[in-house]
Each structure stands twice: as C-alpha cells, then as structure tokens.
PDB file of C-alpha atoms in Angstrom:
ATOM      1  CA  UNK A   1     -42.283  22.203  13.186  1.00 85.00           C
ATOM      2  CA  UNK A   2     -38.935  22.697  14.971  1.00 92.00           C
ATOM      3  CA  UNK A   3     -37.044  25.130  12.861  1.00 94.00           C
ATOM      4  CA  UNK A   4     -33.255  25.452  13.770  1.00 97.00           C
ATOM      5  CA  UNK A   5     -31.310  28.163  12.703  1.00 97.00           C
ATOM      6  CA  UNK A   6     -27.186  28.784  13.146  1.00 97.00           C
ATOM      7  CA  UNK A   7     -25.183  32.409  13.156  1.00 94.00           C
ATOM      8  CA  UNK A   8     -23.197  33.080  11.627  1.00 93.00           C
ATOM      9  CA  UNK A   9     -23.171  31.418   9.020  1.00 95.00           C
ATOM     10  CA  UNK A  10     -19.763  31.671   8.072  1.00 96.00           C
ATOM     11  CA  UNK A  11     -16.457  32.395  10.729  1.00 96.00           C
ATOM     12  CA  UNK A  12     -12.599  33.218  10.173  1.00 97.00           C
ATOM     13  CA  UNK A  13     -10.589  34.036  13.025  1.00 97.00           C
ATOM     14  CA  UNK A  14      -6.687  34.226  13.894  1.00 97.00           C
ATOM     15  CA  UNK A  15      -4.908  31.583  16.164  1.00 98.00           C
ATOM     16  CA  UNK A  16      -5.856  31.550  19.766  1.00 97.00           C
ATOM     17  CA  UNK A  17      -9.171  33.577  19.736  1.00 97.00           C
ATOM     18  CA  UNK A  18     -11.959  33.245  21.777  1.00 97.00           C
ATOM     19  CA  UNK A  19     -15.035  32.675  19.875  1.00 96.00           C
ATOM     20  CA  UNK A  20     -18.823  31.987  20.138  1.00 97.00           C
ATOM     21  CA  UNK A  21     -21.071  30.281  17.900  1.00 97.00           C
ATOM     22  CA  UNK A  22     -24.592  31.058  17.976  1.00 97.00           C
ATOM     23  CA  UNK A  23     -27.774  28.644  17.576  1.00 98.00           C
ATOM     24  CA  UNK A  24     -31.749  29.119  18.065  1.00 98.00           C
ATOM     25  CA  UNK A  25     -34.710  27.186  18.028  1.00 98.00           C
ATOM     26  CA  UNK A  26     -38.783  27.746  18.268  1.00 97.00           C
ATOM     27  CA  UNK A  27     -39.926  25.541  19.895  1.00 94.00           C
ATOM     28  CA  UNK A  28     -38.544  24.949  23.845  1.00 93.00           C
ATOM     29  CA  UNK A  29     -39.941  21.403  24.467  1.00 93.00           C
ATOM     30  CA  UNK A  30     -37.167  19.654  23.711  1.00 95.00           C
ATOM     31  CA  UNK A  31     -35.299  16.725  25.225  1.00 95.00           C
ATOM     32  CA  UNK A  32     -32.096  18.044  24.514  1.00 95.00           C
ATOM     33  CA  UNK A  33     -29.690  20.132  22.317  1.00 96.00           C
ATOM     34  CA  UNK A  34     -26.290  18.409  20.464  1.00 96.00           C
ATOM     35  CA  UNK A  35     -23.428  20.149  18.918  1.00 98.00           C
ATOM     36  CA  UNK A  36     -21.850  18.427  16.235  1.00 98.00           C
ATOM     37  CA  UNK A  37     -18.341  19.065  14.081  1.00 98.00           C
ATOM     38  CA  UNK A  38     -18.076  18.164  10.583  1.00 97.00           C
ATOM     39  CA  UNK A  39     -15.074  18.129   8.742  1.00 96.00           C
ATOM     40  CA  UNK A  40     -15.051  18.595   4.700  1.00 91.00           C
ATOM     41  CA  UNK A  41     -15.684  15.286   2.975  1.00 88.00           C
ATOM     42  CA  UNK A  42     -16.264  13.732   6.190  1.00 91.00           C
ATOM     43  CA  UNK A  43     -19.533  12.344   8.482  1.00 92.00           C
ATOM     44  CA  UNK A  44     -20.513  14.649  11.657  1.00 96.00           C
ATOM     45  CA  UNK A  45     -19.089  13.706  15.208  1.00 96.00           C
ATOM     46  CA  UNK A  46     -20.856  14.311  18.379  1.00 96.00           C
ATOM     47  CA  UNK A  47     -18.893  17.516  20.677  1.00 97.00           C
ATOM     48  CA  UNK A  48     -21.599  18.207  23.356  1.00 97.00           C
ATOM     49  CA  UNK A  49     -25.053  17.054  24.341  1.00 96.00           C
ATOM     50  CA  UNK A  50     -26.792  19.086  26.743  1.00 96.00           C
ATOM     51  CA  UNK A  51     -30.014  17.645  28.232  1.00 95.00           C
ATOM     52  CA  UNK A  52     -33.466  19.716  29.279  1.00 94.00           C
ATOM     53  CA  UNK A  53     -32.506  20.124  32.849  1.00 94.00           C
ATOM     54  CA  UNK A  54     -28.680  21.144  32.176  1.00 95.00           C
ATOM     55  CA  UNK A  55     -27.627  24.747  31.779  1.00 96.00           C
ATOM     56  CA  UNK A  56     -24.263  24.166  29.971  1.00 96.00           C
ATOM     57  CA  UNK A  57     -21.661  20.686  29.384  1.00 96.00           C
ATOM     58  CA  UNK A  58     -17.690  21.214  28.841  1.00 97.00           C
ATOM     59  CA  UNK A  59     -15.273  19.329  27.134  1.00 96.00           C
ATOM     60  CA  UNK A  60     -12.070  20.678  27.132  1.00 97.00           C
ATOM     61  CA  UNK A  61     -11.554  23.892  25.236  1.00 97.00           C
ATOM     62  CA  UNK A  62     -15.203  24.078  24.347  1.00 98.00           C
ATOM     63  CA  UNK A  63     -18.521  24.766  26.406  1.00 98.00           C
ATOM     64  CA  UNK A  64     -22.180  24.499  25.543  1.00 97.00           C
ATOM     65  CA  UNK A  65     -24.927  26.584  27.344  1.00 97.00           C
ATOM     66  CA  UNK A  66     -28.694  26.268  26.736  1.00 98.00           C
ATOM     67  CA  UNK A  67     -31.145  28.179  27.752  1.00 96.00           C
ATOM     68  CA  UNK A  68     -33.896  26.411  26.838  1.00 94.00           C
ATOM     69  CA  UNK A  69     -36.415  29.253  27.769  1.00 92.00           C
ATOM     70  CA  UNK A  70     -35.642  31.422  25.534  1.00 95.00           C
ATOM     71  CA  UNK A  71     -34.719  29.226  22.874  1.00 97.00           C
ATOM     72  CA  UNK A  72     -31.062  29.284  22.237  1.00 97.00           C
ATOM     73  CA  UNK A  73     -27.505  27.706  22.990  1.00 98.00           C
ATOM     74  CA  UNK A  74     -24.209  28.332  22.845  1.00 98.00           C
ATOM     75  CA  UNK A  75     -21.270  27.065  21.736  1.00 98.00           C
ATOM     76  CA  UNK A  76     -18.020  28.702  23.286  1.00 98.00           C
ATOM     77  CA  UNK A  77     -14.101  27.608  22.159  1.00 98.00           C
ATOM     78  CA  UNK A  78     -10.944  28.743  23.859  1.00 98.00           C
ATOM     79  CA  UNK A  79      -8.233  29.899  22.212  1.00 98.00           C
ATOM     80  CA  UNK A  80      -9.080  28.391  18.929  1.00 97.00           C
ATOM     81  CA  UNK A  81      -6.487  26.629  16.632  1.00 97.00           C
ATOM     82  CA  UNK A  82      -6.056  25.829  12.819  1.00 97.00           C
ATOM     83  CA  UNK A  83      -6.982  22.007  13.934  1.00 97.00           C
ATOM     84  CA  UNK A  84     -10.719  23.285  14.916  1.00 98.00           C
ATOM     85  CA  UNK A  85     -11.553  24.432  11.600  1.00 98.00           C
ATOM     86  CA  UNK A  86     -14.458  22.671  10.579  1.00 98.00           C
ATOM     87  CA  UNK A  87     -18.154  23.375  10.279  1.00 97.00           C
ATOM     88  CA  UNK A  88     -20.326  23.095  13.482  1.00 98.00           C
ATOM     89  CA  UNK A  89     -23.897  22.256  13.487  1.00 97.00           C
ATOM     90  CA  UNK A  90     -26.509  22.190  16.246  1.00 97.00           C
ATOM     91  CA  UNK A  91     -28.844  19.973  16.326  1.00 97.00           C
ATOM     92  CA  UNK A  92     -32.178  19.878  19.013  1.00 96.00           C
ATOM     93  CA  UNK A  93     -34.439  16.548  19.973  1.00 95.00           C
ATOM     94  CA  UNK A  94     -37.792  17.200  20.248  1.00 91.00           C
ATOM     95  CA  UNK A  95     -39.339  13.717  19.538  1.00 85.00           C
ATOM     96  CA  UNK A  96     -38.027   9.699  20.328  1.00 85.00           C
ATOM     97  CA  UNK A  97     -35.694   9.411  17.363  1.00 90.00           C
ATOM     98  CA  UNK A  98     -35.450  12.636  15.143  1.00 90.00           C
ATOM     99  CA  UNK A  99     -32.671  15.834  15.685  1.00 94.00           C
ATOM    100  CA  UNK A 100     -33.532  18.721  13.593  1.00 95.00           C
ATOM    101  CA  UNK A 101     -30.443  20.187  12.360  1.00 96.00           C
ATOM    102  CA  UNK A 102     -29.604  23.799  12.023  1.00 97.00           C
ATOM    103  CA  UNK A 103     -27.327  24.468   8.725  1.00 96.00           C
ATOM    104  CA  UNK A 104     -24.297  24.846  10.525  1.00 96.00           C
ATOM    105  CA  UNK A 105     -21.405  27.267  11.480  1.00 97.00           C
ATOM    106  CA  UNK A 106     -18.137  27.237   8.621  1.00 97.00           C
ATOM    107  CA  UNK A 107     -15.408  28.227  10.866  1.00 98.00           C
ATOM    108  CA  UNK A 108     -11.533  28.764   9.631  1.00 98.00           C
ATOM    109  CA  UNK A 109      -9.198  29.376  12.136  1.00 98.00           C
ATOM    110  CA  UNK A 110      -6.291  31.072  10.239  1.00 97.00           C
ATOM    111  CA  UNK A 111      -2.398  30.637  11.416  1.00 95.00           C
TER     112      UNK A 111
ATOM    113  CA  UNK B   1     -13.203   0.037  15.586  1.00 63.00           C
ATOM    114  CA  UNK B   2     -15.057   1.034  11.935  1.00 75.00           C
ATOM    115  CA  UNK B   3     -17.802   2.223  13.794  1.00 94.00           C
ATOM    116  CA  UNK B   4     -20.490   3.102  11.119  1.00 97.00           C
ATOM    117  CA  UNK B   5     -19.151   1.604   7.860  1.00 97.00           C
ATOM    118  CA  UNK B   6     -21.499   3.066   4.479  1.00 97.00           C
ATOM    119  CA  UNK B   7     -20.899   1.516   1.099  1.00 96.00           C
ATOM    120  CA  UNK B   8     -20.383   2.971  -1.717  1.00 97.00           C
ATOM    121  CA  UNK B   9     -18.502   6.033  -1.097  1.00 96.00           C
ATOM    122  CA  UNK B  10     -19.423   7.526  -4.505  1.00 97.00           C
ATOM    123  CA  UNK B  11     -22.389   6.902  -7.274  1.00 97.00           C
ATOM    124  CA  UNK B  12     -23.280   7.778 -10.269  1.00 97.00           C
ATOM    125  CA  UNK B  13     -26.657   7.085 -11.075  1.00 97.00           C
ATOM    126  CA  UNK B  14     -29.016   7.635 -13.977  1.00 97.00           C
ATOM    127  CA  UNK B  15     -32.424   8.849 -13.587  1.00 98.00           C
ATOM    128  CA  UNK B  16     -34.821   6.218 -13.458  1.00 97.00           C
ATOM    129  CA  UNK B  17     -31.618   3.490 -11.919  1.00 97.00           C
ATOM    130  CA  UNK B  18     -32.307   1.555  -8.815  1.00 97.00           C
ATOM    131  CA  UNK B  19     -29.488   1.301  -6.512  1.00 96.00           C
ATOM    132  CA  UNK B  20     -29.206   0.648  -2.942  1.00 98.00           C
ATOM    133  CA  UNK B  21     -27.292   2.002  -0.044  1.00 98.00           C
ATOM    134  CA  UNK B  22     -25.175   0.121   2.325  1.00 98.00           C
ATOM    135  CA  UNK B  23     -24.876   0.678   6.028  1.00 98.00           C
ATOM    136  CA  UNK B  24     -23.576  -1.714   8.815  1.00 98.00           C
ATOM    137  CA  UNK B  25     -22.674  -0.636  12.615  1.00 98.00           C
ATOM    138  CA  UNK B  26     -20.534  -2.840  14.995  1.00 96.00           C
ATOM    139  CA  UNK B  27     -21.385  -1.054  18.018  1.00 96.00           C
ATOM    140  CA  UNK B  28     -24.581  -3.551  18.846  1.00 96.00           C
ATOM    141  CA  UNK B  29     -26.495  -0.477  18.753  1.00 97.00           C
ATOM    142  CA  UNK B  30     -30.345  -0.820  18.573  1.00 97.00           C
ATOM    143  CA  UNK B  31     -31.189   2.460  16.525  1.00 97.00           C
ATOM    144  CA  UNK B  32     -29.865   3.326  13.277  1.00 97.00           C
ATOM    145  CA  UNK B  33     -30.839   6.288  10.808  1.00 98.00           C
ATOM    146  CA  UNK B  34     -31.148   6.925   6.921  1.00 98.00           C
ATOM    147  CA  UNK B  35     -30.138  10.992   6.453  1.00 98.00           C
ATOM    148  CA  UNK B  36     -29.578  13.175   3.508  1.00 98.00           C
ATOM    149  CA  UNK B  37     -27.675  16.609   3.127  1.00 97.00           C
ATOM    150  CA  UNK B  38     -28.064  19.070   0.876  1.00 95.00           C
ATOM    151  CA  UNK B  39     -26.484  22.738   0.324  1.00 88.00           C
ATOM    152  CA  UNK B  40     -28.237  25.381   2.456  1.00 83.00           C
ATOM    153  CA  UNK B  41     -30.584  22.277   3.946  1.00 85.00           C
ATOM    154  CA  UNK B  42     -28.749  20.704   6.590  1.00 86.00           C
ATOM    155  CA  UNK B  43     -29.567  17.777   7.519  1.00 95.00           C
ATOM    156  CA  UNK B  44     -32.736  15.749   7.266  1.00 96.00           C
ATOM    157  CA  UNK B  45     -34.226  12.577   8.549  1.00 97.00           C
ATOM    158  CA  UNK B  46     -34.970  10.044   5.812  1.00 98.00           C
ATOM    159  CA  UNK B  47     -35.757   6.747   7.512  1.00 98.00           C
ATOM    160  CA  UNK B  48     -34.964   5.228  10.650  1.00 97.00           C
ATOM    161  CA  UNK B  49     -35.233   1.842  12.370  1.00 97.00           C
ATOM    162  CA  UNK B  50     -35.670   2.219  16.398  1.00 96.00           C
ATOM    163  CA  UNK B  51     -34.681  -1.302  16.467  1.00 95.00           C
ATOM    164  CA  UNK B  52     -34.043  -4.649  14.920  1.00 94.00           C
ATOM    165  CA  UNK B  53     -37.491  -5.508  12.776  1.00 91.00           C
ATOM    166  CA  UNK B  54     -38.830  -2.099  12.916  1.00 95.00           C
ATOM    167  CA  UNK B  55     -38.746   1.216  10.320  1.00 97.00           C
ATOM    168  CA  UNK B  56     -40.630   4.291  10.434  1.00 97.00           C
ATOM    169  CA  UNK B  57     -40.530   7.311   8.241  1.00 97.00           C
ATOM    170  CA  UNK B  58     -38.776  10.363   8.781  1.00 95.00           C
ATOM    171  CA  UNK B  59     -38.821  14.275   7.243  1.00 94.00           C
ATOM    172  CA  UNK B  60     -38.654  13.221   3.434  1.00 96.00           C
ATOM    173  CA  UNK B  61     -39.319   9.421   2.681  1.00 97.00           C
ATOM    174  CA  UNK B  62     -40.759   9.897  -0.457  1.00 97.00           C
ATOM    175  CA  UNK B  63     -38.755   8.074  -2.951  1.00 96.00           C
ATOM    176  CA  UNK B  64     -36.841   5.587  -0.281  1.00 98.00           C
ATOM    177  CA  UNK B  65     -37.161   2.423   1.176  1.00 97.00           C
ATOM    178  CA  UNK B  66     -35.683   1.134   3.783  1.00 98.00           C
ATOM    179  CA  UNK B  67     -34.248  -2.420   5.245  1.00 97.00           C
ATOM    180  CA  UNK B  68     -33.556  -3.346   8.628  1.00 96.00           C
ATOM    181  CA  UNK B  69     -31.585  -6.805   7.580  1.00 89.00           C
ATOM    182  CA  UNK B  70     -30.428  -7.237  10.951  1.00 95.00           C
ATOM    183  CA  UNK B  71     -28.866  -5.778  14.034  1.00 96.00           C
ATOM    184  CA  UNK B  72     -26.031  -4.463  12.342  1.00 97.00           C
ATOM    185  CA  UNK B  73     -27.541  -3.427   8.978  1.00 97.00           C
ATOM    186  CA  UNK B  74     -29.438  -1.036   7.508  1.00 98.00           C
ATOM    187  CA  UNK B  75     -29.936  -0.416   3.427  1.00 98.00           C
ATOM    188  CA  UNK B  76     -31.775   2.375   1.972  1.00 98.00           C
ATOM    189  CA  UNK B  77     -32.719   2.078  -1.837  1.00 98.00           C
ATOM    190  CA  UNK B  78     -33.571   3.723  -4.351  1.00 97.00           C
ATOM    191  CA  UNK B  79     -36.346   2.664  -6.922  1.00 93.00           C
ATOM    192  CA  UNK B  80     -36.318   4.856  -9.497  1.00 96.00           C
ATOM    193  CA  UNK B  81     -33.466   7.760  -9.133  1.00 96.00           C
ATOM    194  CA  UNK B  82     -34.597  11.653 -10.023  1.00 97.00           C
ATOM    195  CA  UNK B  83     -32.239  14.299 -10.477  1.00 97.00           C
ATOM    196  CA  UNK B  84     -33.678  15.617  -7.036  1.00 96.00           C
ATOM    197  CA  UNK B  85     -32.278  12.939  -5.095  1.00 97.00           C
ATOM    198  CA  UNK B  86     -28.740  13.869  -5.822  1.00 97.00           C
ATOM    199  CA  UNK B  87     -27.214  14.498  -2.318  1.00 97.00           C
ATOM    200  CA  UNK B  88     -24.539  13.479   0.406  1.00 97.00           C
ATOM    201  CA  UNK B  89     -26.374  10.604   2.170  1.00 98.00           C
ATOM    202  CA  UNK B  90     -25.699   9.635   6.130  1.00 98.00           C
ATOM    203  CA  UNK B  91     -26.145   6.421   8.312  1.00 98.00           C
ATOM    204  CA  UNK B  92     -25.868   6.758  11.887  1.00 97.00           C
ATOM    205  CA  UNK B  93     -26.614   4.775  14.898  1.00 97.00           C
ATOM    206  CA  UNK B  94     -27.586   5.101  18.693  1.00 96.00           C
ATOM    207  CA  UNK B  95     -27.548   3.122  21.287  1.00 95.00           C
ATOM    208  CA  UNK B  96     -31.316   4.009  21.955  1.00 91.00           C
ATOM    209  CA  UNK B  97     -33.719   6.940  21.393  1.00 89.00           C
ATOM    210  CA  UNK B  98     -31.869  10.448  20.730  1.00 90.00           C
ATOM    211  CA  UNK B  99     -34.656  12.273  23.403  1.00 87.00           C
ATOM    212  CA  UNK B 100     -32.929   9.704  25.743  1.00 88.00           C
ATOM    213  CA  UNK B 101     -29.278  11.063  25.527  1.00 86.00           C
ATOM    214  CA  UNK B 102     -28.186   8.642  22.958  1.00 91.00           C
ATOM    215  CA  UNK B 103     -25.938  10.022  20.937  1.00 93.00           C
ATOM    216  CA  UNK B 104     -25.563   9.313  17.141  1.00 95.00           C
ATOM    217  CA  UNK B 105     -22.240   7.662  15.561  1.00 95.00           C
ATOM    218  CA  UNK B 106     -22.140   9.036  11.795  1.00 96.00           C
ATOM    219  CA  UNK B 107     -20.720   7.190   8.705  1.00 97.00           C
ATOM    220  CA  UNK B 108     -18.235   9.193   6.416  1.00 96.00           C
ATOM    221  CA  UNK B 109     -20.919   9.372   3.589  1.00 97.00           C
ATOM    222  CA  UNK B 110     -22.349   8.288   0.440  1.00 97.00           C
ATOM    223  CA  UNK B 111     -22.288  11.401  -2.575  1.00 97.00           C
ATOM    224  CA  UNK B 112     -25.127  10.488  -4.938  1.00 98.00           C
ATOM    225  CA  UNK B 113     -25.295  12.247  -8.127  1.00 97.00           C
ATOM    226  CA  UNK B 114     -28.341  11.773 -10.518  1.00 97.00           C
ATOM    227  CA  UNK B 115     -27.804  12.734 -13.689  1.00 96.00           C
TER     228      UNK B 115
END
C-alpha cells in the first residue's frame, strides 16, 4: 500500500521567507504527484500536478520537484506571505481513480 | 461557477440515524469521489463513480453507499450512523481518471458528528 508521509508537520515563518515543504512516498510507480492547499473550514484546491516523466511544474511563487526515484517531492514558495497560510497536502496517483494523501503541512506565515 | 456544491454543511446525527449526503458538480465532469477526513488521517477514498452508471469502492466503504443519480450527482448515505463515522466528509470531481492528469475540484465540506 502507498503510504504518504508530509514534514514537517507543522511550519511558522516571518513575511517574505523562502521555505520548503517536504513529502515522501514508498512506492515509485506512480502516475503522478499533486500538491494541494487547504484552508481552515474549507475543501482542498489543486496548486501543482506533476506527472511521471516531469522533474518539477511552477506556478508563480511556488515550484514542485519530484524525484520519483527516490521517492520524494518538493514543494518550494518564494517569499511567503500571511495570505499563504494554510495547510498543504501532497497527494500521489498510483492507480485509475484513487490519490493517497499524505497528512499535510500547517503552515503560518506570521506578519 | 459553484463548482462542487455538497449539502448539508453541518449534521448532527444519532447513532443508528440514516442520513444521506448531497453532492452535485456543474462542470460536466465524468468522475466524481466520496472522501472522508479525519485528525492525524488525511484523507481517504470512500466511494467513487468513474462515470455516469458506475461505482466502485474505495479505502473504507464499510458503512456507505453510494448513488450515481446522474451526471451531475452523487449521494453517499448512511444506513445506520456509529460514533466512528463522525468526520469532515468531501465530494470532488474530475474530468477523467486522476493517473490521467485530471485534476480533482473539491466541495467545501460536510462535518458529521455522531453522537
């Protein structure tokens, strides 16, 4: 069974740091690997999806790296702000219809 | 532009109620997915419905069934409610498969309690 795991699992940084967040998985045949933001209270919505064959996606401030090999991926944001507080979760497809989710990241991103 | 629209927001159940969970999507997507979340879990695969007429189980059926009414809809109910079922519960959607790039359009939620 794909097990998905997520460090750390807690964050706080200031304003305008650099950060990584940190996911792993154990088994590498996988179609691909999804990073997902979920705000309190609220349902999860897509960031990055990063197929087999792909080494890393960007959108905007943030970019995703897999390396599928080894069994983990990245998620990078640039000079974070209060507004990407949230809790991050990766999530990898290794069959048709089913993403294994890890727990998730809880980052703050303090003024 | 609703998206993935769940009804109710918030239940309060009794063990041994029935009640049944509301999902629609207005996307005209084929796929759509039953998940639950729990503290220190994350996420996990209840039911989901590759496409219109069609339902297969996921990590932790037991205690679900599920409803592909049409294109747009997708129910998942409860029988007979047990404390362990309390949870935050998730529909999504996709276009097609998730292996295939599809990405998944949440709903806002459903917070169960069982008492």
């Amino acid at each position: 069974k794909q097990e998905v795991t997520q460090i750390p699992a807690a964050l706080s940084v200031p304003e305008g740091e650099n950060l990584v967040l940190n996911c792993s998985f154990t088994d590498s045949a996988i179609y691909n690997l999804q990073w997902f933001r979920q705000d309190p209270g609220k349902g999860l919505t897509s960031l990055l999806l990063i197929q087999s064959s792909q080494r890393e996606q960007t959108s905007g401030r943030l970019n995703a790296s897999l390396d599928k090999s080894s069994g983990r991926s990245t998620l990078y944001i640039a000079a974070s702000q209060p507004g990407d507080s949230a809790t991050y979760l990766c999530a990898v497809s290794s069959s048709g219809y089913a993403l294994n989710f890890g727990k998730g990241t809880s980052l703050l991103v303090t003024p | 532009n609703a998206g993935v629209t769940q009804t109710p927001k918030f239940q309060v159940l009794k063990t041994g109620q029935s009640m049944t969970l509301q999902c629609a999507q207005d996307m005209n997507h084929n796929s759509m997915y039953w998940y639950r979340q729990d503290p220190g879990m994350g996420l996990r695969l209840i039911y989901y419905s590759a496409s219109e007429g069609t339902t297969d189980k996921g990590e932790v059926p037991n205690g679900y069934n599920v409803s592909r009414l049409n294109k747009r809809e997708f129910s998942l109910r409860l029988e007979s409610a047990a404390p362990s079922q309390t949870s935050v519960y998730f529909c999504a959607s996709s276009e097609g498969p998730v292996s295939g790039a599809n990405v998944l359009t949440f709903g806002a939620g459903s917070r169960l309690t069982v008492l």
